[in-house]
Each structure stands twice: as C-alpha cells, then as structure tokens.
Amino acid sequence: MSAAPSVLLASFDLMPDGEAGGELLVRALAERGVDAAWARWTDPDVDWSAADLVAVRATWDYHRRLTPFLDWARQVDRSTRLLHGAEVFAWNADKAYLLELAAIGVPVVPTALVDDDTLVAGLAEAFARWGTVVVKPRTGAGGNGVVVAAEGDLAQLEGLLAGPWAVQPLVESVRTDGESAVVVFDSRAVAQVDKQPGGGEIRVHEHHGGRTTRVDLDPERARVAEQAVRDAAALRGADLAYARVDLMQWEGAWVVSELELIEPGLYLDVQPEVAQHFAAMVAARLAPSRGA
C-alpha cells in the first residue's frame, strides 16, 4: 500500500503553527488522505524535498527578507512541487504587477512607481493627477509603511520605509465602504469578507484597528475577482490554484487593489469552511502522484 501524499505548509518563526485556524487545513487534508504539517521556511532541518507539495501559507516575514525568501522558494521549486512557484512569488512581491495587469485590461487602482531618484517628480505628477495620494512600499504587507500625503502637507512622508514605492490615489470609499476580499480557487470565487478601517485610518488590517466581517459573496465582485485571476494566470503562463483578490470602489466600479498569490489570506477564523476548498484544491493537484 502506497504512503499517503504529504504536504508541508510553510510558516515563519513567530507563527510556527501557522495562521489562525491553520489546524483546519491539516484536518481537512487528513480527511482526504493527505498528511499535512506546518514548517518554518527558515528551519534548516526541514527536508522540503520529501513533501509531495509545499504550500506557502503564513510566511509573514517574506517582505522583510525578500531575497532569502525567494532563494528558498527557488530551492524548493527545484526539489518538489511548490504551489504557484518561485517566479510567480517574485512577480507578485512587487506591486509593479498592478501596472502589468492594467496593461492587459484588468481594472486596478491607478498606480505609479517611484524610487529615491524619481520620488519628488513622481509625487508632483501624482498630486497633479489625483490630489491626495497613498504611498506604500512596492514590497510590503499588512499595510505597514503606508502613508497618505497631499501637496503642501508632506510631513507624513518622513515615515516612509525604504523604497522603491508605489503611489496611488487615495480611494475615498475606503473610509466608508472599506475593502472587499474575495477568495478564489481554480478561478472560481468561493467566499468574501468585507474589511473596514478603524477610527481615522485607511488601513483595514486588524493590527491597525480594522475589522473583518464575513458576508455573502457578491456576484459582481466575484466576477471581477475571477477574471483578474484568469488574466494573471494567462499573463504568467501559470497554474494559479488560488488567490485572494482585494477590491475597492473607484469611479463607480470595483477594481483590484491587490492580487495576493504568495500566501493568500483565507480568513479561516471567520469562514472556516474555506479550509475544505483549500484541501480539495490541494488533493486535486496531488491526484496524479497517488497513481505513481
């Protein structure tokens, strides 16, 4: 009798047991005959090549350690199956991907790119085009390093983290309507949460005072999210097994503010049934190996 296929779920040092609700993923995979365990991506004692598949789930320090993280991902990619793969990670880690998506017709929040040499001129152009803007690191996570600035009121820019940066218009609806996050598996939207900022914030993340609420899946937001994933898969020539698509209202339409392909948040704490979708997706990709 052949051994059950094995999956390693990559986490990081501060969360060795993974994301909130991470045990649901292990349990759902076990129900499908798949052995799964959490492992820190920086742990030198982990034999990633021994797994039939590796899924990056809670590597929430990758934006601070991007070069070592991508080196690790490429090494894993060479030794076993890494969900999405290292080159998709490298592409998705830089918010420049939003411009590539816009170029193929995906509705996105308008975005400009600046670095230390172009910051002053780039901001002047952005102020003229959009008025108040949001400046964020091109590689970042959790809303960290995001600042809001308007022409003549640049004090907040003293808090910029290291560049390069993405500059976007301040989408005013985030203060009232927040953002929606749609979880997509195999190009099919399965769940949605709405995220609201707290106080005077524009950042919706819980550690900035935001809150996340489970809601029914809106057909229009589902359509935009599904198409964005399909278009990104075609652009990259990649099997994009799952994604989280963050959406905002811009000029009367739902547009993509982020397409997360590295470690898409599943919000298992508020929608635990998504673990079953994840397990079904993984089991389907392991199916050929079972007959090997």
Tab-separated table of C-alpha atoms in Angstrom:
chain	number	residue	atom	x	y	z
A	1	MET	CA	0.000	0.000	0.000
A	2	SER	CA	1.478	3.329	-1.034
A	3	ALA	CA	2.080	6.021	1.566
A	4	ALA	CA	-0.314	8.930	1.827
A	5	PRO	CA	0.837	12.012	-0.078
A	6	SER	CA	2.400	14.650	2.145
A	7	VAL	CA	2.066	18.415	2.206
A	8	LEU	CA	4.158	20.962	4.076
A	9	LEU	CA	2.509	24.286	4.929
A	10	ALA	CA	5.163	26.983	5.171
A	11	SER	CA	5.036	29.420	8.084
A	12	PHE	CA	7.584	31.674	9.782
A	13	ASP	CA	9.401	31.856	13.096
A	14	LEU	CA	6.816	33.900	15.003
A	15	MET	CA	3.926	31.674	13.904
A	16	PRO	CA	5.337	28.122	13.731
A	17	ASP	CA	1.843	26.616	13.846
A	18	GLY	CA	0.584	28.797	11.018
A	19	GLU	CA	-2.273	31.215	10.591
A	20	ALA	CA	-5.355	31.491	12.800
A	21	GLY	CA	-7.422	28.418	12.026
A	22	GLY	CA	-4.438	26.677	10.481
A	23	GLU	CA	-5.326	23.411	12.187
A	24	LEU	CA	-8.434	23.329	9.979
A	25	LEU	CA	-6.232	22.956	6.909
A	26	VAL	CA	-4.394	19.990	8.406
A	27	ARG	CA	-7.684	18.377	9.417
A	28	ALA	CA	-9.371	18.958	6.048
A	29	LEU	CA	-6.386	17.478	4.212
A	30	ALA	CA	-6.344	14.457	6.525
A	31	GLU	CA	-9.999	13.817	5.629
A	32	ARG	CA	-8.803	13.444	2.026
A	33	GLY	CA	-5.993	11.078	2.911
A	34	VAL	CA	-3.249	13.713	2.801
A	35	ASP	CA	-0.695	14.066	5.600
A	36	ALA	CA	-0.014	17.755	6.278
A	37	ALA	CA	2.163	19.616	8.736
A	38	TRP	CA	3.350	23.154	9.393
A	39	ALA	CA	7.027	24.026	8.975
A	40	ARG	CA	9.004	27.253	9.249
A	41	TRP	CA	10.526	28.260	5.923
A	42	THR	CA	13.782	29.205	7.679
A	43	ASP	CA	14.149	25.888	9.548
A	44	PRO	CA	17.346	24.258	8.224
A	45	ASP	CA	16.262	20.846	9.477
A	46	VAL	CA	13.164	20.633	7.272
A	47	ASP	CA	13.520	18.403	4.213
A	48	TRP	CA	11.193	20.183	1.823
A	49	SER	CA	12.043	17.772	-0.972
A	50	ALA	CA	10.415	14.951	0.987
A	51	ALA	CA	6.990	16.546	0.589
A	52	ASP	CA	4.824	15.870	-2.437
A	53	LEU	CA	3.709	19.505	-2.374
A	54	VAL	CA	4.659	22.660	-0.474
A	55	ALA	CA	2.129	25.443	0.075
A	56	VAL	CA	3.251	28.834	1.345
A	57	ARG	CA	0.631	29.832	3.887
A	58	ALA	CA	1.945	32.079	6.657
A	59	THR	CA	5.420	33.343	5.731
A	60	TRP	CA	4.557	36.764	7.048
A	61	ASP	CA	8.125	37.997	7.179
A	62	TYR	CA	8.857	37.499	3.467
A	63	HIS	CA	8.534	41.218	2.676
A	64	ARG	CA	11.334	41.992	5.142
A	65	ARG	CA	13.552	39.169	3.856
A	66	LEU	CA	12.607	39.012	0.211
A	67	THR	CA	15.925	37.862	-1.269
A	68	PRO	CA	16.398	34.943	1.181
A	69	PHE	CA	12.731	34.035	0.834
A	70	LEU	CA	12.894	33.882	-2.954
A	71	ASP	CA	16.152	31.931	-2.777
A	72	TRP	CA	14.420	29.413	-0.501
A	73	ALA	CA	11.399	29.249	-2.821
A	74	ARG	CA	13.587	28.578	-5.860
A	75	GLN	CA	15.396	25.816	-3.995
A	76	VAL	CA	12.070	24.221	-3.019
A	77	ASP	CA	10.848	24.652	-6.592
A	78	ARG	CA	13.797	22.627	-7.858
A	79	SER	CA	13.187	19.750	-5.445
A	80	THR	CA	9.420	19.321	-5.293
A	81	ARG	CA	6.152	20.971	-6.275
A	82	LEU	CA	5.750	24.466	-4.836
A	83	LEU	CA	2.230	25.797	-5.180
A	84	HIS	CA	2.352	28.724	-7.663
A	85	GLY	CA	6.140	28.602	-7.779
A	86	ALA	CA	9.021	30.919	-7.008
A	87	GLU	CA	8.789	33.029	-10.163
A	88	VAL	CA	5.130	33.849	-9.507
A	89	PHE	CA	6.165	34.824	-5.973
A	90	ALA	CA	8.876	37.143	-7.302
A	91	TRP	CA	6.395	38.781	-9.684
A	92	ASN	CA	3.671	39.135	-7.064
A	93	ALA	CA	6.004	40.518	-4.396
A	94	ASP	CA	6.458	43.752	-6.371
A	95	LYS	CA	3.389	45.971	-6.721
A	96	ALA	CA	4.586	46.769	-10.230
A	97	TYR	CA	2.450	43.766	-11.176
A	98	LEU	CA	-0.584	46.076	-10.947
A	99	LEU	CA	0.664	48.007	-13.986
A	100	GLU	CA	1.103	44.771	-15.913
A	101	LEU	CA	-2.448	43.739	-15.045
A	102	ALA	CA	-3.771	47.157	-16.079
A	103	ALA	CA	-1.975	46.821	-19.419
A	104	ILE	CA	-3.969	43.680	-20.251
A	105	GLY	CA	-7.296	45.202	-19.222
A	106	VAL	CA	-7.683	44.214	-15.576
A	107	PRO	CA	-9.394	47.045	-13.643
A	108	VAL	CA	-6.951	48.104	-10.934
A	109	VAL	CA	-6.407	51.062	-8.629
A	110	PRO	CA	-4.310	53.511	-10.708
A	111	THR	CA	-0.657	53.095	-9.750
A	112	ALA	CA	2.619	54.895	-10.414
A	113	LEU	CA	6.100	53.696	-9.448
A	114	VAL	CA	8.790	55.877	-7.900
A	115	ASP	CA	12.193	55.408	-6.323
A	116	ASP	CA	14.626	57.671	-4.496
A	117	ASP	CA	15.695	59.373	-7.727
A	118	THR	CA	12.149	59.958	-9.019
A	119	LEU	CA	10.261	60.484	-5.750
A	120	VAL	CA	9.973	64.284	-5.910
A	121	ALA	CA	8.983	64.479	-9.572
A	122	GLY	CA	6.755	61.419	-9.263
A	123	LEU	CA	4.890	62.846	-6.295
A	124	ALA	CA	4.403	66.184	-8.060
A	125	GLU	CA	2.864	64.363	-11.012
A	126	ALA	CA	0.697	62.223	-8.739
A	127	PHE	CA	-0.570	65.263	-6.804
A	128	ALA	CA	-1.483	66.980	-10.063
A	129	ARG	CA	-3.290	63.879	-11.292
A	130	TRP	CA	-5.019	62.619	-8.147
A	131	GLY	CA	-4.762	65.171	-5.347
A	132	THR	CA	-4.261	63.257	-2.107
A	133	VAL	CA	-2.220	60.110	-2.614
A	134	VAL	CA	-1.196	56.947	-0.813
A	135	VAL	CA	2.478	55.968	-0.870
A	136	LYS	CA	3.441	52.402	0.022
A	137	PRO	CA	6.480	50.149	-0.352
A	138	ARG	CA	6.434	48.181	-3.607
A	139	THR	CA	7.171	45.128	-1.488
A	140	GLY	CA	5.155	45.216	1.689
A	141	ALA	CA	2.444	43.527	3.697
A	142	GLY	CA	-0.203	44.286	6.282
A	143	GLY	CA	-0.423	47.983	5.423
A	144	ASN	CA	2.955	48.617	7.042
A	145	GLY	CA	4.723	51.706	5.748
A	146	VAL	CA	1.607	53.137	4.077
A	147	VAL	CA	1.378	56.924	4.286
A	148	VAL	CA	-1.138	59.453	2.998
A	149	ALA	CA	0.127	62.736	1.595
A	150	ALA	CA	-1.197	65.828	-0.141
A	151	GLU	CA	0.703	68.610	-1.874
A	152	GLY	CA	1.933	71.111	0.697
A	153	ASP	CA	1.366	68.680	3.571
A	154	LEU	CA	4.249	66.248	3.328
A	155	ALA	CA	5.109	65.716	6.994
A	156	GLN	CA	3.862	62.135	6.910
A	157	LEU	CA	6.382	61.273	4.229
A	158	GLU	CA	9.053	61.380	6.932
A	159	GLY	CA	7.660	57.990	7.938
A	160	LEU	CA	8.352	56.335	4.590
A	161	LEU	CA	10.023	52.951	4.759
A	162	ALA	CA	12.810	52.114	2.327
A	163	GLY	CA	11.828	52.356	-1.351
A	164	PRO	CA	11.051	51.866	-4.107
A	165	TRP	CA	7.385	52.793	-3.715
A	166	ALA	CA	4.011	52.593	-5.379
A	167	VAL	CA	1.911	55.770	-5.450
A	168	GLN	CA	-1.864	55.590	-5.795
A	169	PRO	CA	-4.796	57.960	-5.395
A	170	LEU	CA	-6.483	57.943	-2.021
A	171	VAL	CA	-9.629	55.925	-2.721
A	172	GLU	CA	-12.060	57.840	-0.502
A	173	SER	CA	-14.575	54.986	-0.408
A	174	VAL	CA	-12.183	53.011	1.783
A	175	ARG	CA	-13.139	55.279	4.685
A	176	THR	CA	-16.841	54.479	4.333
A	177	ASP	CA	-17.119	51.189	2.444
A	178	GLY	CA	-13.734	49.685	3.239
A	179	GLU	CA	-12.425	46.892	1.023
A	180	SER	CA	-13.749	43.536	-0.037
A	181	ALA	CA	-11.561	40.456	-0.188
A	182	VAL	CA	-12.677	37.600	-2.432
A	183	VAL	CA	-11.083	34.172	-2.106
A	184	VAL	CA	-10.772	32.335	-5.419
A	185	PHE	CA	-9.980	28.648	-6.015
A	186	ASP	CA	-9.314	27.389	-9.527
A	187	SER	CA	-10.693	30.648	-10.941
A	188	ARG	CA	-13.955	30.289	-9.003
A	189	ALA	CA	-14.833	32.697	-6.207
A	190	VAL	CA	-15.920	30.818	-3.093
A	191	ALA	CA	-16.051	33.355	-0.269
A	192	GLN	CA	-15.908	37.042	0.568
A	193	VAL	CA	-15.123	39.151	3.597
A	194	ASP	CA	-15.528	42.888	3.950
A	195	LYS	CA	-12.825	44.816	5.764
A	196	GLN	CA	-13.421	48.157	7.473
A	197	PRO	CA	-10.775	50.561	8.780
A	198	GLY	CA	-10.890	51.757	12.360
A	199	GLY	CA	-11.012	55.375	13.505
A	200	GLY	CA	-9.444	57.786	11.023
A	201	GLU	CA	-7.384	55.046	9.385
A	202	ILE	CA	-7.477	53.972	5.756
A	203	ARG	CA	-5.766	50.656	6.528
A	204	VAL	CA	-8.196	47.813	7.111
A	205	HIS	CA	-5.829	45.361	8.787
A	206	GLU	CA	-6.694	44.242	12.305
A	207	HIS	CA	-3.371	45.376	13.754
A	208	HIS	CA	-4.214	48.903	12.562
A	209	GLY	CA	-7.633	48.798	14.210
A	210	GLY	CA	-9.607	47.393	11.276
A	211	ARG	CA	-12.217	44.650	11.411
A	212	THR	CA	-13.118	41.785	9.109
A	213	THR	CA	-16.686	40.573	8.583
A	214	ARG	CA	-17.927	37.516	6.755
A	215	VAL	CA	-20.524	38.419	4.112
A	216	ASP	CA	-22.367	36.733	1.275
A	217	LEU	CA	-20.452	36.561	-1.988
A	218	ASP	CA	-21.449	39.468	-4.225
A	219	PRO	CA	-21.816	38.342	-7.873
A	220	GLU	CA	-20.188	41.448	-9.351
A	221	ARG	CA	-17.181	41.334	-7.035
A	222	ALA	CA	-16.890	37.592	-7.671
A	223	ARG	CA	-16.847	38.227	-11.434
A	224	VAL	CA	-14.107	40.863	-11.199
A	225	ALA	CA	-12.006	38.681	-8.904
A	226	GLU	CA	-12.346	35.562	-11.060
A	227	GLN	CA	-11.434	37.425	-14.234
A	228	ALA	CA	-8.418	39.022	-12.573
A	229	VAL	CA	-7.078	35.595	-11.579
A	230	ARG	CA	-7.703	34.153	-15.040
A	231	ASP	CA	-5.972	37.106	-16.700
A	232	ALA	CA	-2.993	36.898	-14.338
A	233	ALA	CA	-2.678	33.157	-14.990
A	234	ALA	CA	-2.656	33.773	-18.741
A	235	LEU	CA	-0.139	36.607	-18.374
A	236	ARG	CA	2.257	34.485	-16.329
A	237	GLY	CA	1.549	31.166	-18.026
A	238	ALA	CA	0.998	29.729	-14.561
A	239	ASP	CA	-1.384	27.440	-12.730
A	240	LEU	CA	-2.814	29.880	-10.181
A	241	ALA	CA	-4.521	27.432	-7.875
A	242	TYR	CA	-5.921	30.020	-5.500
A	243	ALA	CA	-5.789	33.702	-4.698
A	244	ARG	CA	-7.127	36.480	-2.569
A	245	VAL	CA	-8.350	39.466	-4.559
A	246	ASP	CA	-8.792	42.755	-2.687
A	247	LEU	CA	-11.282	45.124	-4.282
A	248	MET	CA	-12.164	48.801	-3.853
A	249	GLN	CA	-14.704	51.117	-5.419
A	250	TRP	CA	-13.018	53.526	-7.843
A	251	GLU	CA	-15.024	55.817	-10.113
A	252	GLY	CA	-18.150	53.730	-9.655
A	253	ALA	CA	-16.595	50.329	-10.369
A	254	TRP	CA	-14.953	47.534	-8.416
A	255	VAL	CA	-11.222	47.466	-9.100
A	256	VAL	CA	-8.340	45.335	-7.876
A	257	SER	CA	-6.202	46.886	-5.157
A	258	GLU	CA	-4.211	43.713	-4.553
A	259	LEU	CA	-3.953	40.248	-6.061
A	260	GLU	CA	-2.332	38.041	-3.446
A	261	LEU	CA	-0.690	34.899	-4.829
A	262	ILE	CA	2.119	34.232	-2.338
A	263	GLU	CA	0.191	33.398	0.841
A	264	PRO	CA	-3.437	34.372	0.180
A	265	GLY	CA	-5.295	35.092	3.414
A	266	LEU	CA	-8.167	32.615	3.792
A	267	TYR	CA	-9.787	34.214	6.878
A	268	LEU	CA	-10.318	30.794	8.406
A	269	ASP	CA	-11.210	32.390	11.730
A	270	VAL	CA	-14.391	33.882	10.241
A	271	GLN	CA	-15.093	31.411	7.419
A	272	PRO	CA	-13.704	28.020	8.476
A	273	GLU	CA	-15.386	26.189	5.592
A	274	VAL	CA	-12.779	27.658	3.225
A	275	ALA	CA	-10.384	25.042	4.604
A	276	GLN	CA	-12.385	22.444	2.690
A	277	HIS	CA	-11.915	24.352	-0.568
A	278	PHE	CA	-8.182	24.548	0.084
A	279	ALA	CA	-7.954	20.839	0.818
A	280	ALA	CA	-9.942	19.925	-2.294
A	281	MET	CA	-7.664	22.095	-4.436
A	282	VAL	CA	-4.511	20.524	-2.994
A	283	ALA	CA	-5.874	16.972	-3.242
A	284	ALA	CA	-6.744	17.519	-6.907
A	285	ARG	CA	-3.152	18.567	-7.633
A	286	LEU	CA	-1.797	15.578	-5.762
A	287	ALA	CA	-4.050	13.102	-7.563
A	288	PRO	CA	-1.513	12.194	-10.314
A	289	SER	CA	1.135	11.396	-7.685
A	290	ARG	CA	-1.149	8.889	-5.992
A	291	GLY	CA	-1.114	6.674	-9.007
A	292	ALA	CA	2.640	6.929	-9.475
